[in-house]
Tab-separated table of C-alpha atoms in Angstrom:
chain	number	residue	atom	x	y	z
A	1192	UNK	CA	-2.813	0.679	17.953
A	1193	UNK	CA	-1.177	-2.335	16.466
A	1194	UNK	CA	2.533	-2.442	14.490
A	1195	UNK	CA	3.449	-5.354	12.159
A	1196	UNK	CA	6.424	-5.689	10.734
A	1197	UNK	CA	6.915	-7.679	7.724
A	1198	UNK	CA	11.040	-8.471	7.950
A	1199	UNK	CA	11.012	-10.207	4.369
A	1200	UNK	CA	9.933	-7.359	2.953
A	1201	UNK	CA	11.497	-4.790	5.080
A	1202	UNK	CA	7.886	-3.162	5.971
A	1203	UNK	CA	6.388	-2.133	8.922
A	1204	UNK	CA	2.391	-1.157	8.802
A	1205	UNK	CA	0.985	0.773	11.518
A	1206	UNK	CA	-2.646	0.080	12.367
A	1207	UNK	CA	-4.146	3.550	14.178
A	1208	UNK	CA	-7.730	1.861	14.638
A	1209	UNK	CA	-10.068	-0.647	13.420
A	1210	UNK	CA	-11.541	1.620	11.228
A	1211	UNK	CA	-11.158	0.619	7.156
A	1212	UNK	CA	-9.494	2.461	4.575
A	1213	UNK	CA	-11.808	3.889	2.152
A	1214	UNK	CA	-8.702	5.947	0.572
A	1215	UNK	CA	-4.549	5.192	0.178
A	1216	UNK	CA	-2.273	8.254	-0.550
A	1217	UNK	CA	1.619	7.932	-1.709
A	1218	UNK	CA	3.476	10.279	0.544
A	1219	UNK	CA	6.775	8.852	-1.946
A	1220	UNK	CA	7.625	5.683	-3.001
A	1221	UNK	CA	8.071	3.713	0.668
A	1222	UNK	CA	5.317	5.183	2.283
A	1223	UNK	CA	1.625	5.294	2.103
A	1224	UNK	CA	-1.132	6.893	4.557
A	1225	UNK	CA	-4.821	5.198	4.914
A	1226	UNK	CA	-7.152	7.292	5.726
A	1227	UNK	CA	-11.084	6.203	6.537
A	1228	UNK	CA	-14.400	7.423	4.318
A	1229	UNK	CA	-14.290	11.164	6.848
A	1230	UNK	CA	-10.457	11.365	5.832
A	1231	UNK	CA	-9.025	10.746	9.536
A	1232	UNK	CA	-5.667	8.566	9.355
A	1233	UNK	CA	-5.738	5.114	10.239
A	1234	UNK	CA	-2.820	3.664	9.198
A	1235	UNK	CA	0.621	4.343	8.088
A	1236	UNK	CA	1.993	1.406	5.124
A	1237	UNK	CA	5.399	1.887	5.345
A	1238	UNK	CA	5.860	-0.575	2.591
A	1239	UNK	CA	9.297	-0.501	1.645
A	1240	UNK	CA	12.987	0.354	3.366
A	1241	UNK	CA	11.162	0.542	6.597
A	1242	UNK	CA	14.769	-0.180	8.589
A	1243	UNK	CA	15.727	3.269	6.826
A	1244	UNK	CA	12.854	4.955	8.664
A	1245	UNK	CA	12.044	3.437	11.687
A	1246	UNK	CA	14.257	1.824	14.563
A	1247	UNK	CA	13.039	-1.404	15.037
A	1248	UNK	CA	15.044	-2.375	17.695
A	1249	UNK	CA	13.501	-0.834	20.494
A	1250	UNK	CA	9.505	0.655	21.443
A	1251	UNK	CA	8.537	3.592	23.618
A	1252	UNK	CA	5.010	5.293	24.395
A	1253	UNK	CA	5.671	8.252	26.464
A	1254	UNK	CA	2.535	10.240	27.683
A	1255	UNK	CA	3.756	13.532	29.169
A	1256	UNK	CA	1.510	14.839	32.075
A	1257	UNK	CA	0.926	18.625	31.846
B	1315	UNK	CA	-5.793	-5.621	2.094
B	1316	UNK	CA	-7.713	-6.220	4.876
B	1317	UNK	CA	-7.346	-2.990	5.666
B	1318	UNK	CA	-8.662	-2.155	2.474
B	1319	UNK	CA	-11.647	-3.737	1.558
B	1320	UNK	CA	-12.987	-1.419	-1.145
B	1321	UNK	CA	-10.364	-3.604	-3.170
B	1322	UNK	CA	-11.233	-7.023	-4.730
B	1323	UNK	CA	-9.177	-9.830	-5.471
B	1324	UNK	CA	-10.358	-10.327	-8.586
B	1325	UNK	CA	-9.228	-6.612	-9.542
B	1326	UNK	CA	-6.180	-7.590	-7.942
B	1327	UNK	CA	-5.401	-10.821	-9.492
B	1328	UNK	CA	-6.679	-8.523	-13.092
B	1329	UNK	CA	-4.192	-5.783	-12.614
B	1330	UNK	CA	-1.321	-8.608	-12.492
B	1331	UNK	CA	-2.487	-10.728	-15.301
B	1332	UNK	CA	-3.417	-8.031	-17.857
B	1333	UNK	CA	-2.185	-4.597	-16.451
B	1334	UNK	CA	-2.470	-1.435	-18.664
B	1335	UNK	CA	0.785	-0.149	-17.630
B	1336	UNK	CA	3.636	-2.408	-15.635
B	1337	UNK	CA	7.193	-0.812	-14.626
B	1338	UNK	CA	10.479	-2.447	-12.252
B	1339	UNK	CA	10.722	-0.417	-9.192
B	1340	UNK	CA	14.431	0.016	-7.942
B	1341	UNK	CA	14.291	-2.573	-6.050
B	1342	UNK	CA	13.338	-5.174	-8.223
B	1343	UNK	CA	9.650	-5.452	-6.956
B	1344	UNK	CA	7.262	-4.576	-10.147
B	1345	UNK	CA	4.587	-2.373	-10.040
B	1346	UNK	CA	1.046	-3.133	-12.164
B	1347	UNK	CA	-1.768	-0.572	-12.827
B	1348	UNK	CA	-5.128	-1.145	-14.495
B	1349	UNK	CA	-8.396	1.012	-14.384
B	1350	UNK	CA	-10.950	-0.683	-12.239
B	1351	UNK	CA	-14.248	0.490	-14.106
B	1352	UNK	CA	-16.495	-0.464	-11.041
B	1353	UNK	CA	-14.296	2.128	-8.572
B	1354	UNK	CA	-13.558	4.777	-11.638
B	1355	UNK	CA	-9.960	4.705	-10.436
B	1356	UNK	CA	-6.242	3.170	-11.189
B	1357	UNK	CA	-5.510	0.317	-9.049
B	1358	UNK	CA	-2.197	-0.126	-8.534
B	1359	UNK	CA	-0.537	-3.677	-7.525
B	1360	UNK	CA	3.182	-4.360	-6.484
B	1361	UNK	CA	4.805	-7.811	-6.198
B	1362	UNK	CA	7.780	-8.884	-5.057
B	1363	UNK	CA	10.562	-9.979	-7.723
B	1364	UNK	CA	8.093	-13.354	-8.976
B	1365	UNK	CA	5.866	-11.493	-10.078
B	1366	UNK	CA	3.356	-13.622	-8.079
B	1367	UNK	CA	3.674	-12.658	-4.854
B	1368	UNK	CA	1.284	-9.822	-3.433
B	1369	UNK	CA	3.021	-7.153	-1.490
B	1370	UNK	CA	1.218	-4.194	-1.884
B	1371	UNK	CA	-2.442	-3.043	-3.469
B	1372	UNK	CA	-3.908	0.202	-3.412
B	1373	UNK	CA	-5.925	2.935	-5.362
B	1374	UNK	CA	-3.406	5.278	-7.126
B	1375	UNK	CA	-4.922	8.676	-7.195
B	1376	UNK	CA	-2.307	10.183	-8.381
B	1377	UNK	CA	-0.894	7.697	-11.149
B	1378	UNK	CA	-1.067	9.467	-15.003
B	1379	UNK	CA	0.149	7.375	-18.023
Protein backbone atom coordinates (compact mmCIF):
# COMPACT_ATOMS: atom_id res chain seq x y z
CA UNK A 1 0.00 0.00 0.00
CA UNK A 2 1.42 3.34 -0.89
CA UNK A 3 -0.15 7.09 0.21
CA UNK A 4 0.84 10.28 -1.70
CA UNK A 5 -0.13 13.32 -0.79
CA UNK A 6 -0.21 16.10 -3.14
CA UNK A 7 -0.07 19.38 -0.50
CA UNK A 8 -0.59 21.94 -3.50
CA UNK A 9 -3.54 20.53 -4.25
CA UNK A 10 -4.74 19.42 -0.95
CA UNK A 11 -5.03 15.57 -2.22
CA UNK A 12 -4.04 12.53 -0.89
CA UNK A 13 -4.29 9.21 -3.31
CA UNK A 14 -4.18 5.93 -1.79
CA UNK A 15 -2.58 3.18 -3.85
CA UNK A 16 -4.22 -0.44 -2.51
CA UNK A 17 -2.02 -2.50 -5.12
CA UNK A 18 -0.26 -2.44 -8.30
CA UNK A 19 -3.09 -3.48 -10.03
CA UNK A 20 -4.55 -0.71 -12.85
CA UNK A 21 -7.73 0.92 -12.89
CA UNK A 22 -9.87 -0.23 -15.60
CA UNK A 23 -12.91 1.86 -13.94
CA UNK A 24 -13.15 5.45 -11.69
CA UNK A 25 -16.42 6.05 -9.69
CA UNK A 26 -17.39 9.62 -7.99
CA UNK A 27 -18.38 8.77 -4.48
CA UNK A 28 -19.08 13.08 -4.43
CA UNK A 29 -17.17 15.71 -5.60
CA UNK A 30 -13.62 15.13 -3.46
CA UNK A 31 -13.52 11.63 -3.73
CA UNK A 32 -13.14 8.97 -6.26
CA UNK A 33 -12.69 4.98 -5.92
CA UNK A 34 -10.53 2.90 -8.68
CA UNK A 35 -11.45 -0.19 -9.00
CA UNK A 36 -9.50 -2.96 -11.41
CA UNK A 37 -11.20 -4.85 -14.72
CA UNK A 38 -12.92 -7.78 -11.73
CA UNK A 39 -14.23 -4.56 -9.81
CA UNK A 40 -11.92 -5.06 -6.56
CA UNK A 41 -10.74 -1.50 -5.16
CA UNK A 42 -7.41 -0.38 -5.72
CA UNK A 43 -7.23 2.95 -4.95
CA UNK A 44 -8.93 5.70 -3.20
CA UNK A 45 -8.34 9.55 -5.23
CA UNK A 46 -9.15 11.71 -2.67
CA UNK A 47 -8.69 14.56 -5.01
CA UNK A 48 -9.80 17.51 -3.35
CA UNK A 49 -10.14 18.96 0.54
CA UNK A 50 -8.25 15.93 1.57
CA UNK A 51 -7.13 17.92 5.07
CA UNK A 52 -11.08 17.88 5.63
CA UNK A 53 -11.02 14.08 5.51
CA UNK A 54 -7.99 12.70 6.52
CA UNK A 55 -5.44 13.64 9.41
CA UNK A 56 -2.33 14.02 7.88
CA UNK A 57 -0.39 14.62 10.69
CA UNK A 58 0.10 11.38 12.06
CA UNK A 59 0.02 7.29 10.52
CA UNK A 60 -1.07 4.13 12.30
CA UNK A 61 -1.50 0.37 11.03
CA UNK A 62 -2.91 -1.55 13.82
CA UNK A 63 -3.39 -5.38 13.20
CA UNK A 64 -5.48 -6.76 16.07
CA UNK A 65 -4.63 -10.46 16.96
CA UNK A 66 -7.78 -12.54 17.64
CA UNK B 1 -3.00 8.64 -14.71
CA UNK B 2 -0.70 6.13 -14.30
CA UNK B 3 -2.98 4.50 -12.48
CA UNK B 4 -5.21 4.73 -15.24
CA UNK B 5 -3.94 3.74 -18.35
CA UNK B 6 -7.12 3.02 -20.32
CA UNK B 7 -6.83 6.97 -20.65
CA UNK B 8 -4.73 8.70 -23.38
CA UNK B 9 -3.14 11.88 -23.42
CA UNK B 10 -4.25 12.80 -26.47
CA UNK B 11 -8.01 12.37 -25.16
CA UNK B 12 -6.80 14.26 -22.38
CA UNK B 13 -5.11 17.11 -23.95
CA UNK B 14 -8.76 16.89 -26.48
CA UNK B 15 -11.15 17.19 -23.63
CA UNK B 16 -9.20 20.55 -22.55
CA UNK B 17 -8.80 22.08 -25.90
CA UNK B 18 -12.28 21.41 -27.38
CA UNK B 19 -14.53 20.01 -24.50
CA UNK B 20 -18.29 19.43 -25.17
CA UNK B 21 -19.29 20.69 -21.89
CA UNK B 22 -16.79 22.84 -19.38
CA UNK B 23 -18.10 24.20 -15.83
CA UNK B 24 -15.97 26.19 -12.57
CA UNK B 25 -16.01 23.90 -9.69
CA UNK B 26 -16.26 25.79 -6.24
CA UNK B 27 -13.07 25.96 -5.89
CA UNK B 28 -11.97 27.55 -8.83
CA UNK B 29 -10.48 24.35 -10.51
CA UNK B 30 -12.57 23.78 -13.97
CA UNK B 31 -13.91 20.74 -14.96
CA UNK B 32 -13.89 19.56 -18.99
CA UNK B 33 -15.93 16.64 -20.48
CA UNK B 34 -15.85 15.27 -24.02
CA UNK B 35 -17.06 11.82 -25.42
CA UNK B 36 -14.09 9.68 -26.22
CA UNK B 37 -15.57 7.65 -29.29
CA UNK B 38 -12.76 4.92 -29.02
CA UNK B 39 -13.89 4.10 -25.06
CA UNK B 40 -17.86 4.92 -25.78
CA UNK B 41 -17.70 6.99 -22.61
CA UNK B 42 -17.42 10.80 -21.14
CA UNK B 43 -14.02 11.61 -20.13
CA UNK B 44 -13.89 13.98 -17.73
CA UNK B 45 -10.67 16.35 -17.09
CA UNK B 46 -10.12 18.88 -14.14
CA UNK B 47 -7.37 21.53 -13.98
CA UNK B 48 -6.32 23.64 -11.58
CA UNK B 49 -7.31 27.51 -11.89
CA UNK B 50 -4.83 27.91 -15.46
CA UNK B 51 -6.62 25.96 -17.08
CA UNK B 52 -3.38 24.12 -18.08
CA UNK B 53 -2.47 22.30 -15.38
CA UNK B 54 -3.66 18.52 -15.10
CA UNK B 55 -5.06 17.58 -11.77
CA UNK B 56 -7.44 15.08 -12.28
CA UNK B 57 -8.68 12.65 -15.41
CA UNK B 58 -11.10 10.03 -15.30
CA UNK B 59 -14.10 8.25 -17.07
CA UNK B 60 -17.38 9.88 -15.84
CA UNK B 61 -19.98 7.21 -15.80
CA UNK B 62 -22.28 9.01 -14.37
CA UNK B 63 -21.96 12.58 -16.11
CA UNK B 64 -25.49 13.54 -18.25
CA UNK B 65 -25.61 16.91 -20.16
Amino acid sequence: MKITHFPETDSVYIDLSDRPSTETREVNTDLNIDLDAEGKLVGIDIHGNASQYVDLSSFLIETVET
Amino acid sequence: MERRPDIRLDWVKETISNPDYKVIQIDKRFRYWKWIDEAQKYLRVITLEDRKTVHNAFFDRGFKR
